Coordinates of C-alpha atoms and ligand atoms in Angstrom, one line a residue:
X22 CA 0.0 0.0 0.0
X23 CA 1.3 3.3 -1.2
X24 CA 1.4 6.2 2.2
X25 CA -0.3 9.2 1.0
X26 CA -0.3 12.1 3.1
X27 CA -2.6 15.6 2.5
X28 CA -1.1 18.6 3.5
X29 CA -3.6 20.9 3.5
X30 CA -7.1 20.0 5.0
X31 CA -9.7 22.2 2.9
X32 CA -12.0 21.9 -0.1
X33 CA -9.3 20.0 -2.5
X34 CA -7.7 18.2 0.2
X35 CA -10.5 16.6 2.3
X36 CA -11.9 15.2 -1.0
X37 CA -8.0 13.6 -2.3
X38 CA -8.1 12.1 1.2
X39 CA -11.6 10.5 1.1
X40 CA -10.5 9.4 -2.9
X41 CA -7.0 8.1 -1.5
X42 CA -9.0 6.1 1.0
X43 CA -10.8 3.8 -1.3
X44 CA -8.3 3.3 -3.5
X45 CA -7.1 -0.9 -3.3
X46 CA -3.7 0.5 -3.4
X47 CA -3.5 3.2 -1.4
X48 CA -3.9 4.4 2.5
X49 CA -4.2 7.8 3.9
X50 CA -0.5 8.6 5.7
X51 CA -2.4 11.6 7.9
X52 CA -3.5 15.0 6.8
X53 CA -2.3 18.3 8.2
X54 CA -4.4 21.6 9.0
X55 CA -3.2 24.8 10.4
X56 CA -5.8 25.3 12.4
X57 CA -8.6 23.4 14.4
X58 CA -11.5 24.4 12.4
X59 CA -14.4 22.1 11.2
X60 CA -12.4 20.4 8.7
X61 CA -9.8 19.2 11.7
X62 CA -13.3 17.9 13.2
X63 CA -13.9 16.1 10.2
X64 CA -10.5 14.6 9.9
X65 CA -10.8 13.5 13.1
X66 CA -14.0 11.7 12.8
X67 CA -13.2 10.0 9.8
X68 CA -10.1 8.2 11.7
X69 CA -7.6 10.3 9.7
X70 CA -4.3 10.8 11.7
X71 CA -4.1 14.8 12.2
X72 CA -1.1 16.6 12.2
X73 CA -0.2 19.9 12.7
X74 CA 0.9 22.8 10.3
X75 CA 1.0 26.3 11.9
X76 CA 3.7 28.2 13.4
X77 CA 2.3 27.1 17.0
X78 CA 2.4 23.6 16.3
X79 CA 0.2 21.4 18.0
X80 CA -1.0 24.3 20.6
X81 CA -4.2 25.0 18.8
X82 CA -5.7 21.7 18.4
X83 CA -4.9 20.8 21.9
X84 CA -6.3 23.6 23.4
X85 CA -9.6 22.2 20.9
X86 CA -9.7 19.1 22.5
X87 CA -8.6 17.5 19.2
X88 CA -5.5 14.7 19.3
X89 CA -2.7 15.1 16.4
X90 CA 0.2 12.6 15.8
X91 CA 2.7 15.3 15.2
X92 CA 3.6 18.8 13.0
X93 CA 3.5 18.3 9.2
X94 CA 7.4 17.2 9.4
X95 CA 6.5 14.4 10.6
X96 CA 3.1 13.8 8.4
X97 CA 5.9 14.3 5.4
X98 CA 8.1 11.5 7.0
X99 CA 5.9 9.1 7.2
X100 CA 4.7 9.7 4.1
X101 CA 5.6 7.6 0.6
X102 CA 4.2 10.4 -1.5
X103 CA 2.8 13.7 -0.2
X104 CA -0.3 15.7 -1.9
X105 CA -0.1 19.6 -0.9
X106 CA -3.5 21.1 -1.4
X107 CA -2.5 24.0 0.5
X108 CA -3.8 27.6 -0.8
X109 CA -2.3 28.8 -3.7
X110 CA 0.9 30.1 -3.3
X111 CA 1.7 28.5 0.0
X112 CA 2.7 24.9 -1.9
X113 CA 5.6 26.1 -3.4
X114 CA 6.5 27.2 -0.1
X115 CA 6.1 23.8 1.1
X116 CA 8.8 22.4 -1.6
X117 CA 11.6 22.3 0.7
X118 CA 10.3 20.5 2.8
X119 CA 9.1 18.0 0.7
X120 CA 12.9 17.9 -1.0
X121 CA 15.0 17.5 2.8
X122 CA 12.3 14.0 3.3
X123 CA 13.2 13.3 -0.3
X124 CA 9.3 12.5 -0.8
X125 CA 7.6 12.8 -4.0
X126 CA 5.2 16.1 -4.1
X127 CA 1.7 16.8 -5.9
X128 CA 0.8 20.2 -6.0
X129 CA -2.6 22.1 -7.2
X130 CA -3.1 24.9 -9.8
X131 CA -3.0 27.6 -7.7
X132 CA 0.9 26.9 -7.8
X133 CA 2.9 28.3 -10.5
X134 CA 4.1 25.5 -13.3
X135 CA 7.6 25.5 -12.2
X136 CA 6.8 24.3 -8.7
X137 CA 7.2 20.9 -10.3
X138 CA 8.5 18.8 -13.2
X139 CA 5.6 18.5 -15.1
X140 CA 2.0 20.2 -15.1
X141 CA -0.3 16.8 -15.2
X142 CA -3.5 15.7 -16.5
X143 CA -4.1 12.1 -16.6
X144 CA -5.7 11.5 -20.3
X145 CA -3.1 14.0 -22.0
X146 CA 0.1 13.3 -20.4
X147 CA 0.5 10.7 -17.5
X148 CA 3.5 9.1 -19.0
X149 CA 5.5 12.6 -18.4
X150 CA 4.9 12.5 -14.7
X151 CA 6.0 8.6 -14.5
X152 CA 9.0 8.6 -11.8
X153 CA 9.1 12.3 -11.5
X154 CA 9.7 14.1 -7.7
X155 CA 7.2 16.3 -8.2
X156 CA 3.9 17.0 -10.5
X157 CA 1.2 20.0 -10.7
X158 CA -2.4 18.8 -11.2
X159 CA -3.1 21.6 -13.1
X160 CA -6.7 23.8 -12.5
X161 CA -9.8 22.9 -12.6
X162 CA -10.6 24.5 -16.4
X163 CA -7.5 23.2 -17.3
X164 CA -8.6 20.1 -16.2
X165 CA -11.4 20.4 -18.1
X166 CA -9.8 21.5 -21.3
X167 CA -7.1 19.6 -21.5
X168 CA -9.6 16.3 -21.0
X169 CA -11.5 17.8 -24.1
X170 CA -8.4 18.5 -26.0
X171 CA -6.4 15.1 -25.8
X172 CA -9.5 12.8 -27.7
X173 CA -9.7 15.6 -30.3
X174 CA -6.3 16.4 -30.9
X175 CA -5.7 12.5 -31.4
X176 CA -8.5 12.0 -34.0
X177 CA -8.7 15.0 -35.5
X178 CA -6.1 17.4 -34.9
X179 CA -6.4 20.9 -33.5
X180 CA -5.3 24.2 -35.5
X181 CA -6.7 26.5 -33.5
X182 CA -9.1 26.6 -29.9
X183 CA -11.0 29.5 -28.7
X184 CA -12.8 29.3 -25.1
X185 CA -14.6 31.7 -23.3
X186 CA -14.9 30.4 -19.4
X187 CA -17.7 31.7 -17.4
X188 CA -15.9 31.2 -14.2
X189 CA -18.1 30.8 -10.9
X190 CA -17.3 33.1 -8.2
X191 CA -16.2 31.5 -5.6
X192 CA -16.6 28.1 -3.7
X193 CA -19.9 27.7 -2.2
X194 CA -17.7 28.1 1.7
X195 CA -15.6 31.2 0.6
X196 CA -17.9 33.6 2.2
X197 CA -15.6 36.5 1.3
X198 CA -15.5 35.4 -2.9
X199 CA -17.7 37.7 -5.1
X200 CA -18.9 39.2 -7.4
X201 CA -22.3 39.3 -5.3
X202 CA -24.6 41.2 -8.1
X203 CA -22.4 41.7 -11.6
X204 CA -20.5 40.0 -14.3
X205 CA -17.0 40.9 -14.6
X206 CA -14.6 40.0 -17.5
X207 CA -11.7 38.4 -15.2
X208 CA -8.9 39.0 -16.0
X209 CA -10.1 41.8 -18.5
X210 CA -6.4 41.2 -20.1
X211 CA -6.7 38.8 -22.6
X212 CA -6.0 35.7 -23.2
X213 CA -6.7 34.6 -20.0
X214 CA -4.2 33.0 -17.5
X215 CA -6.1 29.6 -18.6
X216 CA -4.7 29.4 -22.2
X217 CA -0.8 29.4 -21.2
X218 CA -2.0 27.5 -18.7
X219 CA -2.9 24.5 -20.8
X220 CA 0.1 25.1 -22.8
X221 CA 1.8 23.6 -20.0
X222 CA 0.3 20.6 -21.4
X223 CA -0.2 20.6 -25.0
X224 CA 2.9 23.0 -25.7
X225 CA 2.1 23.3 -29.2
X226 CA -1.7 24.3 -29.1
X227 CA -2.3 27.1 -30.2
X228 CA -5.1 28.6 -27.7
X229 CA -7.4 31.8 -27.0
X230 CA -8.7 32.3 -23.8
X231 CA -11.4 34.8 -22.2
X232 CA -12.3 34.9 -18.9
X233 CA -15.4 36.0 -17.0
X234 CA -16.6 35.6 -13.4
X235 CA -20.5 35.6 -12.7
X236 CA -22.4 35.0 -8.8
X237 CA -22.8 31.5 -8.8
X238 CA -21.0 28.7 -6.5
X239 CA -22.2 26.0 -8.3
X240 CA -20.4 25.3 -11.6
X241 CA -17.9 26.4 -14.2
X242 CA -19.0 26.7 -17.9
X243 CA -17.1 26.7 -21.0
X244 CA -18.1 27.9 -24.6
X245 CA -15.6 26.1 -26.8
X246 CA -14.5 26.3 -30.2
X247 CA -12.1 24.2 -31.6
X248 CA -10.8 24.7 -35.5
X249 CA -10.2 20.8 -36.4
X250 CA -7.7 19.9 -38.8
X251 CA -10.5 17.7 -40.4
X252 CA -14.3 17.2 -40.8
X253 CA -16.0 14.9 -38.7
X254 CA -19.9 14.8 -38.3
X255 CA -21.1 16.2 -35.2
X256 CA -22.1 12.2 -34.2
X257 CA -19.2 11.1 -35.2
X258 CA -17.1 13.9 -32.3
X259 CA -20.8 12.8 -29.9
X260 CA -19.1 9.0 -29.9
X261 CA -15.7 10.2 -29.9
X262 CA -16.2 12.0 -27.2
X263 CA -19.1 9.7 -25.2
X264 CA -16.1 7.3 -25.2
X265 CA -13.9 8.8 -22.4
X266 CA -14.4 7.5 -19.1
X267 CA -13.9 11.2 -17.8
X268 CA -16.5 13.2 -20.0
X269 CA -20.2 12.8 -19.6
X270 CA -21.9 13.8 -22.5
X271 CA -25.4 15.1 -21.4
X272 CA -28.8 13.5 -23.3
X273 CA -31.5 15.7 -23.8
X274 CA -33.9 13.9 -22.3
X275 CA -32.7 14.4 -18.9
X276 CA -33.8 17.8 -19.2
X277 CA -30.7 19.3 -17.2
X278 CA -30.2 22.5 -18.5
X279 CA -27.6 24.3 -16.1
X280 CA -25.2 23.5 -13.3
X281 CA -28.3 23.2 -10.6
X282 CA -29.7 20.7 -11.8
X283 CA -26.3 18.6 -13.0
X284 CA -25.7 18.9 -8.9
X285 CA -28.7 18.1 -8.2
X286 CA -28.7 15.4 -10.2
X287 CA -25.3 14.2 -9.0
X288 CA -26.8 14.6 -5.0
X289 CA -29.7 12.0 -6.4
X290 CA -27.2 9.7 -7.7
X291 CA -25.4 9.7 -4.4
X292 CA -22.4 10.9 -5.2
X293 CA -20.1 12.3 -1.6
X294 CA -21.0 16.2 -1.7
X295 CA -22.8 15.9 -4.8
X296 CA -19.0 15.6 -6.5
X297 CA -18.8 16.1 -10.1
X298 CA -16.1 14.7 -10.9
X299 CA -16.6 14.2 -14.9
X300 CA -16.4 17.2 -17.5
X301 CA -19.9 17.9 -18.2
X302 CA -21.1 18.5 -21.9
X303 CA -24.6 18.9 -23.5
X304 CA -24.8 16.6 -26.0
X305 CA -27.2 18.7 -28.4
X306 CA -24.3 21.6 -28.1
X307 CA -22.2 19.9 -30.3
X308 CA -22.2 21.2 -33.5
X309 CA -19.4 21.0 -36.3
X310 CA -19.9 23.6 -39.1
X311 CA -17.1 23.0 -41.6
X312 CA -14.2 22.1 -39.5
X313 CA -15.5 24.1 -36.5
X314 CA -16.6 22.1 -33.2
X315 CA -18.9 24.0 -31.1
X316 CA -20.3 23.0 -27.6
X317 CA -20.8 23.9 -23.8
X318 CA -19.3 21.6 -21.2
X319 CA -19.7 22.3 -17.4
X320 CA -16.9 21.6 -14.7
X321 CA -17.2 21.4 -11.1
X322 CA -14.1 23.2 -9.9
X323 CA -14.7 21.1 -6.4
X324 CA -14.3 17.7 -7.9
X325 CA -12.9 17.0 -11.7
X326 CA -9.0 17.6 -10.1
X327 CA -9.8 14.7 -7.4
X328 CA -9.8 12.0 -9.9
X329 CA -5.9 13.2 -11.3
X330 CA -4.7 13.9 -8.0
X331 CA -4.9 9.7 -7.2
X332 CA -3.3 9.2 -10.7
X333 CA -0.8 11.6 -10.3
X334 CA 0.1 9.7 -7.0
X335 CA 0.6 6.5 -9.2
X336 CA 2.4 8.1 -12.0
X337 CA 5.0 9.6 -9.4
X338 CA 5.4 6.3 -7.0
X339 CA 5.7 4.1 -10.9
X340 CA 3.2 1.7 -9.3
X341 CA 1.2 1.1 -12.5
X342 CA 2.1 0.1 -15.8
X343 CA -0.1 2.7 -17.4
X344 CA -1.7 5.4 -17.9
X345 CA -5.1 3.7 -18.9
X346 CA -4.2 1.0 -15.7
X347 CA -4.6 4.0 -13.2
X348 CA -7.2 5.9 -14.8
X349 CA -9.9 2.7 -14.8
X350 CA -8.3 1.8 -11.1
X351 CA -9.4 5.4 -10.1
X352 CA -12.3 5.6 -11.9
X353 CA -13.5 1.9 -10.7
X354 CA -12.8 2.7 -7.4
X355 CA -13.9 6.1 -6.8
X356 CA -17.1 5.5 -9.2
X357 CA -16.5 8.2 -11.8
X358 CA -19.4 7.7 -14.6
X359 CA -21.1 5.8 -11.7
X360 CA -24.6 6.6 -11.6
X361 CA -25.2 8.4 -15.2
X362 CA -26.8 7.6 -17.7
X363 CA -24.9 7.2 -20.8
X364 CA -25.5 9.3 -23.9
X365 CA -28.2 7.5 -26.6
X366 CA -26.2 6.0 -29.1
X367 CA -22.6 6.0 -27.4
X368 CA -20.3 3.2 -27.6
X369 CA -19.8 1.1 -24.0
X370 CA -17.9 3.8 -21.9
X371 CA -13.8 3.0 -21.6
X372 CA -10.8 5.0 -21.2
X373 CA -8.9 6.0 -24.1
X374 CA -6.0 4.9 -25.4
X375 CA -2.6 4.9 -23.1
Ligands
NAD22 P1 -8.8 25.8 0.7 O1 -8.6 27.1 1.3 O2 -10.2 25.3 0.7 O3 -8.0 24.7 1.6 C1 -6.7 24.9 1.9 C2 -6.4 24.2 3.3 O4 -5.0 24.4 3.6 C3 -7.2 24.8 4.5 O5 -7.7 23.8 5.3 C4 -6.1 25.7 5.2 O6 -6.4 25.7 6.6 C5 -4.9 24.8 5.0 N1 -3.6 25.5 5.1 C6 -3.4 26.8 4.9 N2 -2.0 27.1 5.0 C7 -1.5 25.9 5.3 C8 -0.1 25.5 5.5 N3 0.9 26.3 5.5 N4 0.1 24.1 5.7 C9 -0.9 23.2 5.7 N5 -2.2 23.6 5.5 C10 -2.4 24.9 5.3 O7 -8.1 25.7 -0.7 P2 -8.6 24.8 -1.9 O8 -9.7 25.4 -2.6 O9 -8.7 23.4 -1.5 O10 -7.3 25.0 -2.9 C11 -6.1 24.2 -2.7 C12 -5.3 24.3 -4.0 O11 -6.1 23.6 -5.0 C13 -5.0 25.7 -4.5 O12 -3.8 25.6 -5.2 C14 -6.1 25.9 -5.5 O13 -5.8 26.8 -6.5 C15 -6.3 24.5 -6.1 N6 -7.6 24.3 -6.7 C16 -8.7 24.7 -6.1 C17 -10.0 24.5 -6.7 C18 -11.3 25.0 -6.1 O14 -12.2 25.2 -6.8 N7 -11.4 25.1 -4.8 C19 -10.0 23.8 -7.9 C20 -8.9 23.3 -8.5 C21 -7.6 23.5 -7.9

């Protein structure tokens, strides 16, 4: 069994622990928190060793009545590989630390690329990360673009992608997150951080990006338009697509026509939280006029990194022989595609290629 510690007990981490934990090959080492808060409750009650991250060490948490096993030096040595899902910014501060235990490191989006060797998305580039000390799961819409991307680029090559992303404002627990009443371009600069950012892994795409942020917790949504190097039918890029085990193409009978009701729809199912952790995409959306593909596609910015997270973990520790091997392990046991309906008229649901 693989050690897997979480540094870094918040809206990422608590769901990479709960995904380590059913993995056959995986245990949870312990996570770390800064501070007692309700997420330290939760850690606790789920039998998850907690260890301590702030500058006062344990003192917090004791004086909450809450037991830990140690600081986070000591979550990091007893740790095979370590996933930081700190905020933004502080994982890179965490790298030292990670480099004087000589344990392999994930870190999250919020990080900047070179924080790692590699940027990492399962279905485009797993192989890169194989061995590796360190890996970023990249963000959630690069998650979701680079998911879209990898399919398309291998059946029908890309000349040119242009994405709008109607981001959500905030996380439905960051209280201080807006905008409350508006719609802001953001970042008004353009592209958008998000094109470069999936650069780091398709290097050669050539990518537009626009971003906007509207008062919603629930969902991110993408317009997309891809310039493909050929024609297919619109069915034909339908199967293509309804064939990857981490995009769920949308029928139109279910009558789902916004993020609401895709959570609500995922609560039904019984997903934990109501986790999305699939690319959402309406099936009717897609349209190819010439060799332009159209369509909307929805990602959950809480869940779709979850799933790369426990495959980055594999790719680092070379405990699978591929790429496909982790992604149906993960998938299998986390129950990604569990519980939807498939798309009329798609092919048995698999994952791609290695
Ligand atoms: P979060 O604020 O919900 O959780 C971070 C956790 O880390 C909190 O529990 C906090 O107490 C703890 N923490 C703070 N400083 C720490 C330290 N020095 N050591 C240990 N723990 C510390 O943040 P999040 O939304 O889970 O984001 C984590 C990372 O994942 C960021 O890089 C973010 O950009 C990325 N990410 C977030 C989302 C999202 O929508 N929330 C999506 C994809 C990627």
């Amino acid at each position: 069994m693989l050690h897997v510690g979480i540094n870094g007990f918040g809206t990422i981490g608590k769901r990479v622990a709960d995904a380590v934990r059913v993995q056959p090959d995986m245990t949870v080492a312990g996570v770390s928190k800064r501070s007692p808060n309700f997420e330290a409750t939760i850690a606790h009650d789920r039998g998850y060793d907690l260890y301590a991250a702030g500058d006062d060490g344990r003192v917090p948490f004791d004086a909450a009545g809450l037991d830990t096993a140690g600081t986070v030096h000591d979550l990091v040595e007893v740790s095979d590989v370590v996933v930081d899902t700190t905020p933004g910014g502080v994982g890179a501060t965490n790298a030292s630390l990670y480099e004087e235990h000589d344990t392999p490191a994930i870190f999250q989006g919020g990080e900047d690329p070179d924080v790692a060797d590699v940027s990492f998305v399962a279905r485009a580039n797993y192989d890169d990360a194989v061995g590796a000390d360190s890996a970023r799961v990249v963000s959630c819409n690069t998650t979701g673009l680079s998911r879209l991307f990898a399919p398309l680029e291998e059946s029908y090559g890309i000349e040119k992608a242009r994405i709008t992303l109607v981001r959500r404002g905030g996380d439905p627990g960051q209280t201080s997150r807006g905008p409350i009443n508006d719609t802001l371009p953001d970042p008004v600069e353009i592209p958008s951080h998000h094109g470069p950012d999936v650069q780091t892994v398709f290097p050669d795409l050539d990518i537009d990006t626009m971003g906007m942020k509207v008062p919603t917790t629930q969902m991110h949504t993408h317009s997309v338009n891809v310039t493909l190097e050929s024609t297919p039918s619109a069915e034909a890029v339908r199967e293509l697509l309804g064939r990857e085990s981490r995009l769920f193409l949308i029928p139109e009978t279910l009558g789902i026509d916004g993020a609401g009701k895709l959570k609500e729809y995922t609560r039904d199912a019984g997903r934990p939280r109501g986790d999305v952790w699939e690319n959402c995409i309406w099936a009717e959306s897609v349209t190819v006029e010439d060799n332009d593909l159209y369509l909307f596609q929805a990602i959950h910015q809480e869940a779709d990194v979850v799933p790369e997270n426990i495959d980055a973990v594999r790719a680092l520790s070379e405990r699978t022989a591929s790429a496909r091997q982790s992604i149906d392990r993960t998938n299998d046991a986390l129950g990604v595609g569990r519980g939807l309906v498939e798309h009329e008229g798609n092919a048995p649901r698999s994952t791609a290629d290695d």
